[in-house]
PDB file of C-alpha atoms in Angstrom:
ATOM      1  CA  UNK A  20     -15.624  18.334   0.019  1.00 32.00           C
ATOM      2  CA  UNK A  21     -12.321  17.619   2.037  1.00 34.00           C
ATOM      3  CA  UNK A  22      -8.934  17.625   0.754  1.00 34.00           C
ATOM      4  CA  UNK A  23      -6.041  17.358   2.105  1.00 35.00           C
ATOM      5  CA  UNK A  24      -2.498  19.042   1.128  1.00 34.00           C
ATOM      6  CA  UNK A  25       0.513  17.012  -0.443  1.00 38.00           C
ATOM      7  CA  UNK A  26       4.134  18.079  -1.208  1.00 36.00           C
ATOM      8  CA  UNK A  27       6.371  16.209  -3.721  1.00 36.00           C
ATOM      9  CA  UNK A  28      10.030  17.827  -3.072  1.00 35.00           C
ATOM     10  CA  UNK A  29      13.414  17.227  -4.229  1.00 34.00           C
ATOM     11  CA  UNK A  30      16.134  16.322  -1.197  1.00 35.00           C
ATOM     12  CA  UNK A  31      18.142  19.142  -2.171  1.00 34.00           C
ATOM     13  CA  UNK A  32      16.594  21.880  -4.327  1.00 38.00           C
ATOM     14  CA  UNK A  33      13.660  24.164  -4.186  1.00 37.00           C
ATOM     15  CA  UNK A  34      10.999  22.356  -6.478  1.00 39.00           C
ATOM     16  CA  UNK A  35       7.774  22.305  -4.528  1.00 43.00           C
ATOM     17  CA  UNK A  36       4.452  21.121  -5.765  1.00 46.00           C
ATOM     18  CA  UNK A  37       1.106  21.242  -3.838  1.00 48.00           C
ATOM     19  CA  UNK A  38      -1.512  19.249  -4.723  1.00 50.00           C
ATOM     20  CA  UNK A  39      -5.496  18.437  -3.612  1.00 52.00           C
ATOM     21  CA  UNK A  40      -6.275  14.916  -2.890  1.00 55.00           C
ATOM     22  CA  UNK A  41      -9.917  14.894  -3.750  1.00 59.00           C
ATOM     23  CA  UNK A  42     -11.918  12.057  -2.512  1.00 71.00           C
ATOM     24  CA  UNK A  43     -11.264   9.870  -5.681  1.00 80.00           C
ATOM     25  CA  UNK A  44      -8.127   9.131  -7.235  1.00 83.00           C
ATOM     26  CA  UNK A  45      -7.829  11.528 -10.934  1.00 83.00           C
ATOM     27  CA  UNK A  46      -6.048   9.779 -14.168  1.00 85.00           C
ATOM     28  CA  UNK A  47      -4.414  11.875 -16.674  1.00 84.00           C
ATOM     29  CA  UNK A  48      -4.430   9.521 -20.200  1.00 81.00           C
ATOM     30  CA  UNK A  49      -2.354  11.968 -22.010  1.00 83.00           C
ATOM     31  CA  UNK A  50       0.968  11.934 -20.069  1.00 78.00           C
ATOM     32  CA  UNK A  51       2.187  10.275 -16.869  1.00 74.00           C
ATOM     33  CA  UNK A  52       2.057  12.623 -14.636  1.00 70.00           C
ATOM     34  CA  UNK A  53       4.514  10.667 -12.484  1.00 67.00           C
ATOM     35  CA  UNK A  54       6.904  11.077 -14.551  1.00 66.00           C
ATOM     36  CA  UNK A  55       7.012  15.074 -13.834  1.00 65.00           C
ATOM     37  CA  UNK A  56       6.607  13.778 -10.017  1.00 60.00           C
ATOM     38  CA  UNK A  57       9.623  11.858 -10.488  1.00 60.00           C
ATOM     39  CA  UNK A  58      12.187  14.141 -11.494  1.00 59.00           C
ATOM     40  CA  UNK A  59      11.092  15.447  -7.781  1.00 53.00           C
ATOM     41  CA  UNK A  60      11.755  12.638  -5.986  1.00 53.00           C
ATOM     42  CA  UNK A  61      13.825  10.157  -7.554  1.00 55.00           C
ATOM     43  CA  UNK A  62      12.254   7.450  -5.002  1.00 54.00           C
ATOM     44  CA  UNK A  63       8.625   7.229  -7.208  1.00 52.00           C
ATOM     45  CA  UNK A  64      10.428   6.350 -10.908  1.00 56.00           C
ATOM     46  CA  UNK A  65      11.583   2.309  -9.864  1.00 63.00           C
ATOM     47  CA  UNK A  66       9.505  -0.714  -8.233  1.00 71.00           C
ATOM     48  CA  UNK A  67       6.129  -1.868  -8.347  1.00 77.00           C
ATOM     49  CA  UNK A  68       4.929   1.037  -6.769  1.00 79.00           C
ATOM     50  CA  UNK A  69       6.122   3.355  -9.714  1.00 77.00           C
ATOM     51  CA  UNK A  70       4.224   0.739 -12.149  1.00 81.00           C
ATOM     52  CA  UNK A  71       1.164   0.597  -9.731  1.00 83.00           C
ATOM     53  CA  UNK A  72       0.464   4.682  -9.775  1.00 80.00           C
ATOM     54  CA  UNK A  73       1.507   5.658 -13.218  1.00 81.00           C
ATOM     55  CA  UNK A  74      -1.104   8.208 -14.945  1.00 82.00           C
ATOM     56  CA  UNK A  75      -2.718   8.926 -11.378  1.00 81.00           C
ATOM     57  CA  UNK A  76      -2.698  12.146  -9.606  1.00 74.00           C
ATOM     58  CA  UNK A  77      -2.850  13.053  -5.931  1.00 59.00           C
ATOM     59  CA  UNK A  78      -2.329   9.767  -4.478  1.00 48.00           C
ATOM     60  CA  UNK A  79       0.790  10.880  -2.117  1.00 44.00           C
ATOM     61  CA  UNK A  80       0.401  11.855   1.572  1.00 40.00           C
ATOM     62  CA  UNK A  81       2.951  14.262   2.770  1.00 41.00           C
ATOM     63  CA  UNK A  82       2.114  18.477   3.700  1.00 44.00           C
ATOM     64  CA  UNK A  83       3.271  22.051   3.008  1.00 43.00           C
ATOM     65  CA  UNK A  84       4.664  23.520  -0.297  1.00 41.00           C
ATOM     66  CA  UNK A  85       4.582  26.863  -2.232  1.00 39.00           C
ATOM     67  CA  UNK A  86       4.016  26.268  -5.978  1.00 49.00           C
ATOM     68  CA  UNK A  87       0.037  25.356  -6.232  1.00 53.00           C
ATOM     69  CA  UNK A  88      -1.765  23.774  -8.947  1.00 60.00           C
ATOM     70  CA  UNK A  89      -4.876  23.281  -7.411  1.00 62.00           C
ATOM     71  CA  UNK A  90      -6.718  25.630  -9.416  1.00 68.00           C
ATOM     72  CA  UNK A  91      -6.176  23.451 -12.285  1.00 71.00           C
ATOM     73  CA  UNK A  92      -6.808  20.139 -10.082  1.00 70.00           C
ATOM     74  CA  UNK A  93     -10.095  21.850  -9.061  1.00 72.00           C
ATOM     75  CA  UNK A  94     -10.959  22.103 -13.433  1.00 78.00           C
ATOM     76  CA  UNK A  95     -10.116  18.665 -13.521  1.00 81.00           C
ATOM     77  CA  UNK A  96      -6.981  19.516 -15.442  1.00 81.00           C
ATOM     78  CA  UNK A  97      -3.640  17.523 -15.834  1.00 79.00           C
ATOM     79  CA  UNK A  98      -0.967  20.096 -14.106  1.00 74.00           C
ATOM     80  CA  UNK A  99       2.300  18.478 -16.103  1.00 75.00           C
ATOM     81  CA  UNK A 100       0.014  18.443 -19.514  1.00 81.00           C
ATOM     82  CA  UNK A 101      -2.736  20.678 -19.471  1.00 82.00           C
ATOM     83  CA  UNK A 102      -4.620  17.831 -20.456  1.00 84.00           C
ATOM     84  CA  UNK A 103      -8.347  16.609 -19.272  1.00 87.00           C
ATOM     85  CA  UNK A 104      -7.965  14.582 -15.832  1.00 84.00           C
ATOM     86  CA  UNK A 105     -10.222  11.733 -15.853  1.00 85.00           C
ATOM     87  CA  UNK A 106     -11.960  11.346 -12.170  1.00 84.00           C
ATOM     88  CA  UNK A 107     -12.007   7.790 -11.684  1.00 86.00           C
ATOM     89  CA  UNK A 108     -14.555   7.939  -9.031  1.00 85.00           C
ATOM     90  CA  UNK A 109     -12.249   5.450  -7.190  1.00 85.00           C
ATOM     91  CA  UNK A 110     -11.405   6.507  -3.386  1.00 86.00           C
ATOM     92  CA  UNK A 111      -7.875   6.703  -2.588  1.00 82.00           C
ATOM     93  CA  UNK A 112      -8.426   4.450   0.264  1.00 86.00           C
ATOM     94  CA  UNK A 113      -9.188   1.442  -1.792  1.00 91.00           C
ATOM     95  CA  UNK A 114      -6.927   2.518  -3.812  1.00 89.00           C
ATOM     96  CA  UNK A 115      -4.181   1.943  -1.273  1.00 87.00           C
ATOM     97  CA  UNK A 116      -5.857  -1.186  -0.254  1.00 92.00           C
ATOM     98  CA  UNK A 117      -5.779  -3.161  -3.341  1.00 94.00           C
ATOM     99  CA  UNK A 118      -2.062  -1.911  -3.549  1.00 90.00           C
ATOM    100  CA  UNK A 119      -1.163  -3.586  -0.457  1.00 91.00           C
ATOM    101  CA  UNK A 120      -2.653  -6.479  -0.206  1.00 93.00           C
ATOM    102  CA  UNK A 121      -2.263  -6.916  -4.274  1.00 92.00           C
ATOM    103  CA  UNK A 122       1.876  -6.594  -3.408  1.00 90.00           C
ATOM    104  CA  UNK A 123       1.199  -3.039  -6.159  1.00 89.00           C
ATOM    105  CA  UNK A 124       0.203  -5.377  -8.864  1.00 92.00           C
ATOM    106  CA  UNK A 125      -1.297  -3.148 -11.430  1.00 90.00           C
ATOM    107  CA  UNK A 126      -3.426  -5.785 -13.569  1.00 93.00           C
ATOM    108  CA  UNK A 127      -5.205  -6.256 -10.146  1.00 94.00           C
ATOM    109  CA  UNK A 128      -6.151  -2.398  -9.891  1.00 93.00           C
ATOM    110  CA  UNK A 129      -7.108  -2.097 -13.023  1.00 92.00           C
ATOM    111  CA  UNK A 130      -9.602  -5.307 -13.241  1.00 94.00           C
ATOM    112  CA  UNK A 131     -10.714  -3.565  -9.639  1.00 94.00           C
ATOM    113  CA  UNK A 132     -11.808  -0.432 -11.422  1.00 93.00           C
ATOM    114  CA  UNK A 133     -13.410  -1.940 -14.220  1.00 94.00           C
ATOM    115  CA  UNK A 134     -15.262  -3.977 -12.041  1.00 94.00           C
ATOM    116  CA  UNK A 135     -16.117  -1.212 -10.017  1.00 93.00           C
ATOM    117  CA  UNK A 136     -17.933   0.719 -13.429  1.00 92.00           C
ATOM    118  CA  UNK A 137     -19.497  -2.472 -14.209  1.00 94.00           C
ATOM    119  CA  UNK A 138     -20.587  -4.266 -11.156  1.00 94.00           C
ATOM    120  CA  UNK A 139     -20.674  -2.253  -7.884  1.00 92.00           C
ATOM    121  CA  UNK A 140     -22.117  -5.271  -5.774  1.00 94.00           C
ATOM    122  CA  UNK A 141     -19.089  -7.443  -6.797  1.00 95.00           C
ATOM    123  CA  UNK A 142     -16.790  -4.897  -6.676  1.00 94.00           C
ATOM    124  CA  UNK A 143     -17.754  -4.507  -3.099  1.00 94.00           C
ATOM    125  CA  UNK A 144     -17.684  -8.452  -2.116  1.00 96.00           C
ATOM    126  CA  UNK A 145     -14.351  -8.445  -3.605  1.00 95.00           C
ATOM    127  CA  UNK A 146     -13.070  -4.951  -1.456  1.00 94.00           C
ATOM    128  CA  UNK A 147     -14.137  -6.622   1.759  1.00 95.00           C
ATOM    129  CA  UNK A 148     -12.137  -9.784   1.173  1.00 95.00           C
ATOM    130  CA  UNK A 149      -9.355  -7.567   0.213  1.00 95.00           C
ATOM    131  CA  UNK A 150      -9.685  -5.850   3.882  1.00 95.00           C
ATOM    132  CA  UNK A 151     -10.241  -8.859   5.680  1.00 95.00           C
ATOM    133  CA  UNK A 152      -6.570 -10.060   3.946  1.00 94.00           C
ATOM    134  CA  UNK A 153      -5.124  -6.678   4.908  1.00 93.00           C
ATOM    135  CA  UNK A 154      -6.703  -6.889   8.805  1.00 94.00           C
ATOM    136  CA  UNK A 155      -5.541 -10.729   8.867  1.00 94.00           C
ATOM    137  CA  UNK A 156      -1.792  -9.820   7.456  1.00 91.00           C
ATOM    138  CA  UNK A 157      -1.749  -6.256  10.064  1.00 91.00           C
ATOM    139  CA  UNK A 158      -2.886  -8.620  12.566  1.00 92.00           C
ATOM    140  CA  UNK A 159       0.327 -11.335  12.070  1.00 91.00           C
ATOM    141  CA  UNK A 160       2.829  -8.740  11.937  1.00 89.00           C
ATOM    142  CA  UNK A 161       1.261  -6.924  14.894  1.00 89.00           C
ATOM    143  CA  UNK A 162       1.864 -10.600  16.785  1.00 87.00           C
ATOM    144  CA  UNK A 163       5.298 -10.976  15.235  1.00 86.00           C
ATOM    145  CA  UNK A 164       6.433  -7.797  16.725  1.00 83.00           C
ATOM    146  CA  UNK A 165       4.923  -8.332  20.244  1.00 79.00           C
ATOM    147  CA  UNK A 166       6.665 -11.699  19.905  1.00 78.00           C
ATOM    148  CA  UNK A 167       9.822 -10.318  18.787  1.00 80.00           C
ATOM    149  CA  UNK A 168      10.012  -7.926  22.483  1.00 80.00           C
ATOM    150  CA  UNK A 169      11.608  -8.898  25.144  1.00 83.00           C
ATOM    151  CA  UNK A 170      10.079  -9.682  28.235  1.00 81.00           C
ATOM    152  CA  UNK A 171      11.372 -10.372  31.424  1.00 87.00           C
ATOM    153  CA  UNK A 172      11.823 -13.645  32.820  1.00 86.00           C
ATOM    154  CA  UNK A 173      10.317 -13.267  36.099  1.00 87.00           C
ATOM    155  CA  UNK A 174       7.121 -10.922  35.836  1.00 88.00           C
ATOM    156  CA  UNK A 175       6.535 -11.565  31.653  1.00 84.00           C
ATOM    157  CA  UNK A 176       6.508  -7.769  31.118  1.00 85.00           C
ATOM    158  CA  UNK A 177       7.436  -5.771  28.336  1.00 83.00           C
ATOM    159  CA  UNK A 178       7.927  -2.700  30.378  1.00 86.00           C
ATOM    160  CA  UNK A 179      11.512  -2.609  30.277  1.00 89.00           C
ATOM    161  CA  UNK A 180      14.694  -0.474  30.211  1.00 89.00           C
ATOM    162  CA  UNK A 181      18.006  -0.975  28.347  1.00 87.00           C
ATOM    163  CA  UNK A 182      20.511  -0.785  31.536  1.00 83.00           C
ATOM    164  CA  UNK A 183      23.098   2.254  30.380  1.00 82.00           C
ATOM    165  CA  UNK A 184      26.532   1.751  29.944  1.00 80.00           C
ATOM    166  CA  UNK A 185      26.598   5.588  32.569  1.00 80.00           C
ATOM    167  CA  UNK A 186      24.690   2.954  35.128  1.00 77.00           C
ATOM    168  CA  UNK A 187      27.200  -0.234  34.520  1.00 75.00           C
ATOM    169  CA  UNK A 188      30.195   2.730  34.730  1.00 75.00           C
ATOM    170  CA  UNK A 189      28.892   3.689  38.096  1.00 75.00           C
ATOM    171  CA  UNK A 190      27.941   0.392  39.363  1.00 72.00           C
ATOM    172  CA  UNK A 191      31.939  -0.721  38.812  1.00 70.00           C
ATOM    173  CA  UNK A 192      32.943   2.337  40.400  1.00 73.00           C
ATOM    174  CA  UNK A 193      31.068   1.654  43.665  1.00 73.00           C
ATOM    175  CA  UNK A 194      31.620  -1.972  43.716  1.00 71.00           C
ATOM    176  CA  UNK A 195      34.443  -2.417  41.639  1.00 69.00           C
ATOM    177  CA  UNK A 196      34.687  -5.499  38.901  1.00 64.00           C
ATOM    178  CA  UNK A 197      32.690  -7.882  40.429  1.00 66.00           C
ATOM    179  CA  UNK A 198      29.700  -5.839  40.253  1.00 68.00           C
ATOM    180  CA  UNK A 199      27.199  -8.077  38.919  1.00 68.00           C
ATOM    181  CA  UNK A 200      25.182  -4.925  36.581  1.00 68.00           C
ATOM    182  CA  UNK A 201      28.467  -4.953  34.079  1.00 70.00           C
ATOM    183  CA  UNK A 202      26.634  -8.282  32.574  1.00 73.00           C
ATOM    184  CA  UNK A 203      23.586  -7.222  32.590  1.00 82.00           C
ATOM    185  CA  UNK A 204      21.322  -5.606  29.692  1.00 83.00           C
ATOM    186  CA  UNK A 205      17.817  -5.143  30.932  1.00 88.00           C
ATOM    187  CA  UNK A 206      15.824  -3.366  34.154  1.00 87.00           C
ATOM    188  CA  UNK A 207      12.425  -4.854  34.806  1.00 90.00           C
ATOM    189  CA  UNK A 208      10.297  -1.491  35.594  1.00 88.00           C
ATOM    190  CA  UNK A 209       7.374  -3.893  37.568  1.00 88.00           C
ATOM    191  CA  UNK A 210       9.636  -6.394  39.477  1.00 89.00           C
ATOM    192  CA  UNK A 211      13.110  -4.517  39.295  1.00 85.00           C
ATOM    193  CA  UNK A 212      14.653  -7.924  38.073  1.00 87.00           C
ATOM    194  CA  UNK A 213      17.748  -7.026  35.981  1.00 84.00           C
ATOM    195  CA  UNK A 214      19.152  -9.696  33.345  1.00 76.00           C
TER     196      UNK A 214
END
């Protein structure tokens, strides 16, 4: 089975904790074991987000760290409670998916699992209408930010440089004040055409 490694740290102390990700997302029902993760990082206790993973374990994404629990992760043990971790059989990826496309709305995740016990074909109809939202949404903002670049005027490309205020310094210096670059903001690497 693959895992993959996860640190929770504090900004400015020494508390480390390194977790397994297993392929499917583990529940402790006993405590809230982000509770414990958020006296590490103040970020996880507010928002939707903090609503969205309470009682889940090993859902975060970041490497390295010297205090290990995975021995108990491996036993299927809570590592803030000792208690039994439930294993949801729920893949982190869908997971994250229903959180973003569901704006972290936990009723959402929740009917998602239970549907996922009880009717596996539904579940699944409902999952790939929740990724074709997601692809459709990526998709927009991916066009957004294309349309949001500049591009030059002559040529329509977006390979461009930001003229520096070094280059407008030396263009006034050979040419003196009526250089036309001191107005300018952008160098056109296919044409050369400067605006």
């Amino acid at each position: 089975m693959k895992v993959d490694l996860l640190m929770f740290s504090r900004y400015f102390g020494s508390y480390m904790i390194r977790m397994k990700i297993t392929k499917t997302v583990l529940k402790c029902k006993n405590c809230d074991p982000n509770h414990e993760l958020d006296k590490l990082n103040p970020r996880w206790s507010s928002g939707k987000k903090a609503e969205y993973y309470k009682g889940f374990v090993g859902i975060y994404s970041t490497e390295k760290s010297p205090i290990d629990y995975n021995e108990k992760l491996d036993n299927l043990i809570c590592p803030f409670c000792n208690g039994k971790l439930i294993d949801t059989n729920f893949s982190h990826d869908d997971f994250r998916l229903i959180g973003k496309v569901t704006d972290y709305n936990r009723t959402v995740l929740d009917l998602m699992m239970e549907l996922h016990e009880k009717d596996l074909i539904e579940y699944q109809l409902k999952l790939s209408q929740f990724k074709i939202q997601q692809e459709q949404s990526d998709a927009i903002r991916e066009q957004e930010r294309e349309s949001n670049k500049p591009h030059c005027p002559t040529c329509n490309s977006t390979d461009l440089k930001k003229i520096s205020a070094l280059s407008k310094v030396g263009s006034v210096a050979m040419f003196g004040f009526l250089s036309s670059k001191v107005k300018k903001q952008f160098h056109c690497n296919k044409c050369g055409y400067e605006w």
